[in-house]
Coordinates of C-alpha atoms and ligand atoms in Angstrom, one line a residue:
X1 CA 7.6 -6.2 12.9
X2 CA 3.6 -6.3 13.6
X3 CA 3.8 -2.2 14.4
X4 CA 5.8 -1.3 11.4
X5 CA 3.3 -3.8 8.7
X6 CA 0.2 -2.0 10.8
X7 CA 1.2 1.5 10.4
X8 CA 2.7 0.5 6.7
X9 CA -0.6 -0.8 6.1
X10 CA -2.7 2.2 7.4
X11 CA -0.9 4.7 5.2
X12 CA -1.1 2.9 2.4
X13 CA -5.0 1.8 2.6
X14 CA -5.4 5.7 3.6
X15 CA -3.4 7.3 0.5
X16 CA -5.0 4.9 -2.0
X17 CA -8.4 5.5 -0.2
X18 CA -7.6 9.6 -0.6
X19 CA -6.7 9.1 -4.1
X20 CA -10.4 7.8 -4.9
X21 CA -11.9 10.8 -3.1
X22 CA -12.6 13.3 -6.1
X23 CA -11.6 16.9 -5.1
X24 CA -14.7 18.0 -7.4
X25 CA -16.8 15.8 -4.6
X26 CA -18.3 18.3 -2.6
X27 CA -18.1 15.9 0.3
X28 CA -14.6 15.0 -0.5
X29 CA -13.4 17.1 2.5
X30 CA -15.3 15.1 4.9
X31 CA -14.6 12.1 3.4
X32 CA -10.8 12.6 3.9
X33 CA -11.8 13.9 7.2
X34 CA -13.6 10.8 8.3
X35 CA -11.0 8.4 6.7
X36 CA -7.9 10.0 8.4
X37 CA -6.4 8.5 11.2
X38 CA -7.1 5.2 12.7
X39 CA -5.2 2.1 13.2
X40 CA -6.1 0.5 9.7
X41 CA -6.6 -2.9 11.6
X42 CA -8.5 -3.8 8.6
X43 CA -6.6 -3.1 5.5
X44 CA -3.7 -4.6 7.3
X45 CA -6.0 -7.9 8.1
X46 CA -6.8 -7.8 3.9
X47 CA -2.7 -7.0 3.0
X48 CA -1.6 -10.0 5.5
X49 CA -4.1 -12.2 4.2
X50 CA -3.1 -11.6 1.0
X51 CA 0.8 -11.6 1.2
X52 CA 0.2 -15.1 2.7
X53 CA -1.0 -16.2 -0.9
X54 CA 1.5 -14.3 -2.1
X55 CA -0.4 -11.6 -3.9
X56 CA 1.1 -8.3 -4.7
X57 CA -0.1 -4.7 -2.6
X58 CA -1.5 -3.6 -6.1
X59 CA -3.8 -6.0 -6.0
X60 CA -4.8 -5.8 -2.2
X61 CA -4.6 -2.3 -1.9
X62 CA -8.5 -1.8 -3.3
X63 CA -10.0 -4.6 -1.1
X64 CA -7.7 -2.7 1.7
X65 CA -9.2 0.8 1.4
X66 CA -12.6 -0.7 0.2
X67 CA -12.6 -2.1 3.9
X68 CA -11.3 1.1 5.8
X69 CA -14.0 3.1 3.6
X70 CA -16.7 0.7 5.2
X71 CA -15.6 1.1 8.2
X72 CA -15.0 5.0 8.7
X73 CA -18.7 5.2 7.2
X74 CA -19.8 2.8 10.4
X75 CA -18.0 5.0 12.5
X76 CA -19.2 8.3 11.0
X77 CA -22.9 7.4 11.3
X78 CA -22.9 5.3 14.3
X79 CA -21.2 8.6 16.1
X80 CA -24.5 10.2 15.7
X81 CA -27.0 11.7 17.5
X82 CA -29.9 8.6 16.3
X83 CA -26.9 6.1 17.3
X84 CA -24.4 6.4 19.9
X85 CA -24.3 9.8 20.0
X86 CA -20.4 11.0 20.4
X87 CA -18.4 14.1 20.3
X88 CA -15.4 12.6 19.3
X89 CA -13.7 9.8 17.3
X90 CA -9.9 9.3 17.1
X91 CA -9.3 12.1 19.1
X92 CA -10.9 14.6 16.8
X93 CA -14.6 16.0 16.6
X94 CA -16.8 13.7 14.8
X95 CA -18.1 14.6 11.8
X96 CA -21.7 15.8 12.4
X97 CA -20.3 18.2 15.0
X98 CA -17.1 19.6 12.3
X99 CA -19.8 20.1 10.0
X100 CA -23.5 18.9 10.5
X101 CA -25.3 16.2 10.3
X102 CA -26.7 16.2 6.9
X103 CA -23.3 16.1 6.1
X104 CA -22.4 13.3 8.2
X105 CA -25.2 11.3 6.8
X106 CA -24.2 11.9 3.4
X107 CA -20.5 11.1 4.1
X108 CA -21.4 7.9 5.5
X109 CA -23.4 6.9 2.0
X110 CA -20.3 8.1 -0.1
X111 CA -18.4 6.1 1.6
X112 CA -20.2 3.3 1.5
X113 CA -20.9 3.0 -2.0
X114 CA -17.4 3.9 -3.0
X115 CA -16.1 1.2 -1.1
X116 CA -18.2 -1.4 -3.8
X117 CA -16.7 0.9 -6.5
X118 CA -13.3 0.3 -5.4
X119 CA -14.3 -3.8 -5.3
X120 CA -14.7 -3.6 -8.8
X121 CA -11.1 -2.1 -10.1
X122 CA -9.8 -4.0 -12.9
X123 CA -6.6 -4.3 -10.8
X124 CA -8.7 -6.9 -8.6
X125 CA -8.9 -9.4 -11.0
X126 CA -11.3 -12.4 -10.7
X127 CA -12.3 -11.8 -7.2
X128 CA -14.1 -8.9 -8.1
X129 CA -17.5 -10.5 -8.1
X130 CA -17.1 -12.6 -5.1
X131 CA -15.6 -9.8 -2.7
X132 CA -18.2 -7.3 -3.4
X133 CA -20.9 -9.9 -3.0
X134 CA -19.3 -11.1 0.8
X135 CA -19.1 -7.5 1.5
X136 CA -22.0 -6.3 0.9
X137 CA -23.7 -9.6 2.6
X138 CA -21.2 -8.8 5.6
X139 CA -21.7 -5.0 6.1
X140 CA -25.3 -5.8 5.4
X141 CA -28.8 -6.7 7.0
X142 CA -27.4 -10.4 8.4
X143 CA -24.0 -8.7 9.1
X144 CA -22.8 -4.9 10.5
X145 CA -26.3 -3.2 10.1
X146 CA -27.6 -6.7 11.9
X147 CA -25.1 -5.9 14.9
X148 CA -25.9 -2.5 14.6
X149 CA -29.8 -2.4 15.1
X150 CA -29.8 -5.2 17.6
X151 CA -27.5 -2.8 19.4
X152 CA -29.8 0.0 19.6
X153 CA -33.0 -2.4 20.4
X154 CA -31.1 -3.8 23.3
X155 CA -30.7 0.1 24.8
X156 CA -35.0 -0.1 25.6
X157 CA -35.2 -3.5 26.2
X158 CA -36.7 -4.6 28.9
X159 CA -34.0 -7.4 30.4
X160 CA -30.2 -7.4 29.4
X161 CA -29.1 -9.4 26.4
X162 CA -27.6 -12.9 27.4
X163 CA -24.2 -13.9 26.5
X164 CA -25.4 -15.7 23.9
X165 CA -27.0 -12.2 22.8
X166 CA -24.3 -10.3 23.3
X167 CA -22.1 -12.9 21.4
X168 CA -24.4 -12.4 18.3
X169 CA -24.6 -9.2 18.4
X170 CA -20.7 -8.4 18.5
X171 CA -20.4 -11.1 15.9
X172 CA -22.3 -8.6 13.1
X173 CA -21.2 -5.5 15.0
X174 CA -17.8 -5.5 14.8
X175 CA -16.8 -9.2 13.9
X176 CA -18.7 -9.0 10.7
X177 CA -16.2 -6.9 8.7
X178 CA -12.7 -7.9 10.7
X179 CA -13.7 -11.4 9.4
X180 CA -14.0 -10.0 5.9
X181 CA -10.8 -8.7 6.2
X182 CA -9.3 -11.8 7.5
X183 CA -10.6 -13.9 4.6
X184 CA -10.2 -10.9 1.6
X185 CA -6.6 -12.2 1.0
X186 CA -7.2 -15.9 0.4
X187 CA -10.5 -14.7 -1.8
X188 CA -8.7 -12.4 -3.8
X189 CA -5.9 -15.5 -4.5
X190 CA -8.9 -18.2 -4.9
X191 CA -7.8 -20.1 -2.4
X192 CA -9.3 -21.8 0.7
X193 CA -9.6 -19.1 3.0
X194 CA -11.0 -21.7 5.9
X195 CA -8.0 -20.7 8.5
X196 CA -8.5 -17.5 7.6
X197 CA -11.7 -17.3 8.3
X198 CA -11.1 -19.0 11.8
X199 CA -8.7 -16.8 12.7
X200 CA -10.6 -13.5 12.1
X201 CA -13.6 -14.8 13.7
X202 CA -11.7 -15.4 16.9
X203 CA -9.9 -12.3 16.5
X204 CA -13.2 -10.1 16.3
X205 CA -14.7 -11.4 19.3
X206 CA -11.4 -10.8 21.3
X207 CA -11.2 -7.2 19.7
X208 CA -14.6 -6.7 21.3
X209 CA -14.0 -8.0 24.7
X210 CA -10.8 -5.7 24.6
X211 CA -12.8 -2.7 23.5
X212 CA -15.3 -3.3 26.5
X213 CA -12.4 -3.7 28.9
X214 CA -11.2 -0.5 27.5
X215 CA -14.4 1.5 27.8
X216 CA -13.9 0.8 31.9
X217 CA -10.3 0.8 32.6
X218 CA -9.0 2.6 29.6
X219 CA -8.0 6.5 29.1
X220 CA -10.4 8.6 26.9
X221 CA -7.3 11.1 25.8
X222 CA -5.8 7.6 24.6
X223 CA -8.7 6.1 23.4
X224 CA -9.6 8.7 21.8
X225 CA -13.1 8.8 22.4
X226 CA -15.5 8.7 25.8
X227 CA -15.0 6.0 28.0
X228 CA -17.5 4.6 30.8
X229 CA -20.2 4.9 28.4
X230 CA -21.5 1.8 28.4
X231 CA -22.0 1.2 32.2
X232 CA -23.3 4.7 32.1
X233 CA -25.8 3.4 29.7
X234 CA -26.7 0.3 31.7
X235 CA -25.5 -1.8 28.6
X236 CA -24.4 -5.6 28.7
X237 CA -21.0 -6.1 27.9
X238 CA -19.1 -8.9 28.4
X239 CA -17.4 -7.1 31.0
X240 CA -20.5 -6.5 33.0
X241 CA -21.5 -10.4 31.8
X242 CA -18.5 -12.0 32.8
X243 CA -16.8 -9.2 35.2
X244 CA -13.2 -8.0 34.1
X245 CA -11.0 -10.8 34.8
X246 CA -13.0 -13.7 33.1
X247 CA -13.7 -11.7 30.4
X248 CA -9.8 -10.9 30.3
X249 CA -9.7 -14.4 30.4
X250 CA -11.8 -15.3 27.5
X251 CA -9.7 -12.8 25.3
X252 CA -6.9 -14.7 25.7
X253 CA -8.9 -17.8 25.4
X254 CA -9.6 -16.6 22.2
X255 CA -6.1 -15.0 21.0
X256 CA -4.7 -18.2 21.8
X257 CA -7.6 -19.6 19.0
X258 CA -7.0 -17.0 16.4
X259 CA -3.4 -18.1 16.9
X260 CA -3.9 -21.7 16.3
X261 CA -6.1 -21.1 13.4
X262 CA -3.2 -20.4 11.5
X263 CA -1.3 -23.4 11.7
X264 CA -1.6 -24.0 8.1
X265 CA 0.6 -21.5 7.5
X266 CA 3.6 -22.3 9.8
X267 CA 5.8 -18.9 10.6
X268 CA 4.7 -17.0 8.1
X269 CA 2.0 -16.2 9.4
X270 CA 3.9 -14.8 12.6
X271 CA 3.0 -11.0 11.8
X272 CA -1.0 -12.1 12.5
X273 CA -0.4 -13.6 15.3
X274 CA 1.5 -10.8 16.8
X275 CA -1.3 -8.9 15.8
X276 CA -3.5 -11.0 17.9
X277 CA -1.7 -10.9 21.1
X278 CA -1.8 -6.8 19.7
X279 CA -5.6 -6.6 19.5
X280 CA -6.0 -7.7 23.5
X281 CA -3.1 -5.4 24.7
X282 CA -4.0 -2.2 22.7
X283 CA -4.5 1.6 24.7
X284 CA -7.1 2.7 21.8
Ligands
LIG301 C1 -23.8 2.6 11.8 C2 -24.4 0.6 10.4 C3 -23.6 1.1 11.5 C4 -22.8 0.4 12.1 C5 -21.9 0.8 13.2 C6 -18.7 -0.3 13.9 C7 -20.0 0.1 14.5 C8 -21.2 -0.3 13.8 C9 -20.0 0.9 15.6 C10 -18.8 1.4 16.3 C11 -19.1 1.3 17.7 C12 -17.9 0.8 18.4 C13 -17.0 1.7 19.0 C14 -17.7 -0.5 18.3 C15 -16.5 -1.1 19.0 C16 -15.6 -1.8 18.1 C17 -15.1 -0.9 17.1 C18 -15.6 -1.1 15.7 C19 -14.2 0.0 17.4 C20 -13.6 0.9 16.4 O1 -12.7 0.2 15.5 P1 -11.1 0.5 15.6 O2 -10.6 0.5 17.0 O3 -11.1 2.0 15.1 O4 -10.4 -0.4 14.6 P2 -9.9 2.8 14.3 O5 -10.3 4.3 14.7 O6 -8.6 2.4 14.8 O7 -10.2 2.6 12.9

C-alpha cells in the first residue's frame, strides 16, 4: 500500500510540478532535469496529510510540487562545488556538471521562487497565506538555509559539533521541510496539525540517522550518489557520534515516536506509519 501511494505521489507532484515549468523558460530544461526522479517523500508527506482531513489531490497537489520544487532546488545547489561538491544525484550527473554552474545557480532560484508561486494557486484556498509564510520561514534563515550554513561552518571548525549540534543542525537541514510536509495537510484543511507536526519531526531526524547509516554501509549505484563521504570528510554524524548500532537504535527509537504521534488518527493513518518503518529501511 505505502510503495504504491509513494510512487503515486511522486508522479503526480512531478507531472503537476512539469506542468508549471514554461517551455519558453530558458531554464525549463534544467528545471525538469533537476525535478525528475526522486522518491517524492515529500509531496507524499503533504497528499497523506491531507487525505487525513479529507482534502481532495486538487487541492494538495500545489503544496505537493511546491515542496518537491524546494527541495530539488536544495539539492541542485547544495551538489555544488561552494557546498558539497558532487558529481551525481539520483543516479544522474548533477546539474552544474550537465550544464554549468551558472546554470545550476539559476535553476536553484527558479525553483525556489516558483515553489511560492505555486503556494498561491487559487486552487489552494484559504491556506494560501499561511503555507507560504511557514515555508518560506522553514526553507529559510531559522530553517533549511540555517541547517545548511551551520553545515558548512562545522567542515573548518576547530572541534566536532556535539550531539546536541548535530541534532540542531539536521533539525533545519533536512527536518525543516519533511516537517512542513507533514503538517501542509492539516494547514491546508485548517485544522490542528499538532500530531502532525509530531510525527514529521520524529520522522526527519530518523530520515537523517538512516541517511548517515547509508553513507557507510550503503551502495553508491543504489544510493545513487557517493557514499563514505562524510568519514572521508571527518564530519560528525550521528553514526560516528553514537557508532552504528546505537544510532540504529535511536532510529527506531524514533519511528516508534513518529508512530505514536498519530494516534489521533487510529488506522487511517496506517500508510504514514508504514512509511516510517520505510524511511529507516530504505537502500537510497
Ligand atoms: C543548499 C540551502 C541549501 C540547502 C541544502 C537538503 C540539503 C540542504 C542538502 C542535501 C544534503 C543531503 C544529502 C542531506 C541528507 C538528507 C537528504 C535531504 C537527502 C535527500 O533527500 P531524499 O532522499 O532525496 O528524499 P530524493 O532524491 O529521493 O528526492
Amino acid at each position: 500500500m505505502f510503495k504504491t501511494r509513494l510512487e503515486d505521489a511522486a508522479r503526480a507532484a512531478r507531472s503537476h510540478l512539469h506542468a508549471a515549468i514554461d517551455p519558453a523558460g530558458a531554464l525549463s530544461a534544467p528545471m525538469r532535469y533537476a525535478t525528475s526522479g526522486g522518491k517524492g517523500l515529500r509531496a507524499f508527506l503533504v497528499l497523506e496529510g491531507a487525505r487525513l482531513h479529507g482534502m481532495c489531490d486538487t487541492r494538495a497537489l500545489w503544496p505537493a510540487a511546491a515542496i518537491e520544487a524546494i527541495h530539488a532546488y536544495s539539492l541542485v545547489h547544495d551538489d555544488m562545488p561552494c557546498m558539497d561538491d558532487d558529481d551525481l544525484r539520483r543516479g544522474l550527473p548533477t546539474v552544474h556538471k550537465k550544464w554549468d554552474e551558472a546554470t545550476a545557480v539559476l535553476v536553484g532560484d527558479a525553483l525556489q521562487t516558483l515553489a511560492f508561486e505555486l503556494l498561491t494557486h487559487e486552487d489552494v484556498g484559504d491556506a494560501r497565506v499561511a503555507l507560504v509564510a511557514s515555508l518560506a520561514r522553514d526553507a529559510g534563515q531559522l530553517g533549511m538555509v540555517h541547517g545548511q550554513a551551520l553545515d558548512i561552518a562545522a567542515e573548518t571548525a576547530e572541534t566536532p559539533l556535539t550531539l546536541e549540534q548535530i541534532t540542531e543542525l539536521q533539525a533545519g537541514k533536512t527536518g525543516a521541510l519533511i516537517r512542513w510536509s507533514g503538517e501542509a495537510g492539516a494547514v491546508l484543511a485548517g485544522a490542528d496539525s499538532g500530531p502532525l507536526k509530531d510525527y514529521a519531526t520524529a520522522l526527519g531526524l530518523a530520515f537523517q540517522i538512516a541517511d548517515d547509516i547509508l553513507d557507510v554501509e550503503g551502495d553508491a549505484s543504489a544510493v545513487g550518489k557517493a557514499v563514505g563521504k562524510d568519514a572521508d570528510a571527518g564530519k560528525a554524524t550521528f553514526v560516528s557520534l553514537l557508532g552504528l548500532d546505537q544510532a540504529k537504535t535511536r532510529a527506531k527509537e524514533l519511528v516508534d515516536q513518529a508512530c505514536d504521534a498519530l494516534s489521533p488518527y487510529g488506522a487511517d493513518a496506517d500508510t504514514l506509519r508504514e512509511a516510517a518503518r520505510f524511511v529507516i529501511q530504505r537502500d537510497r
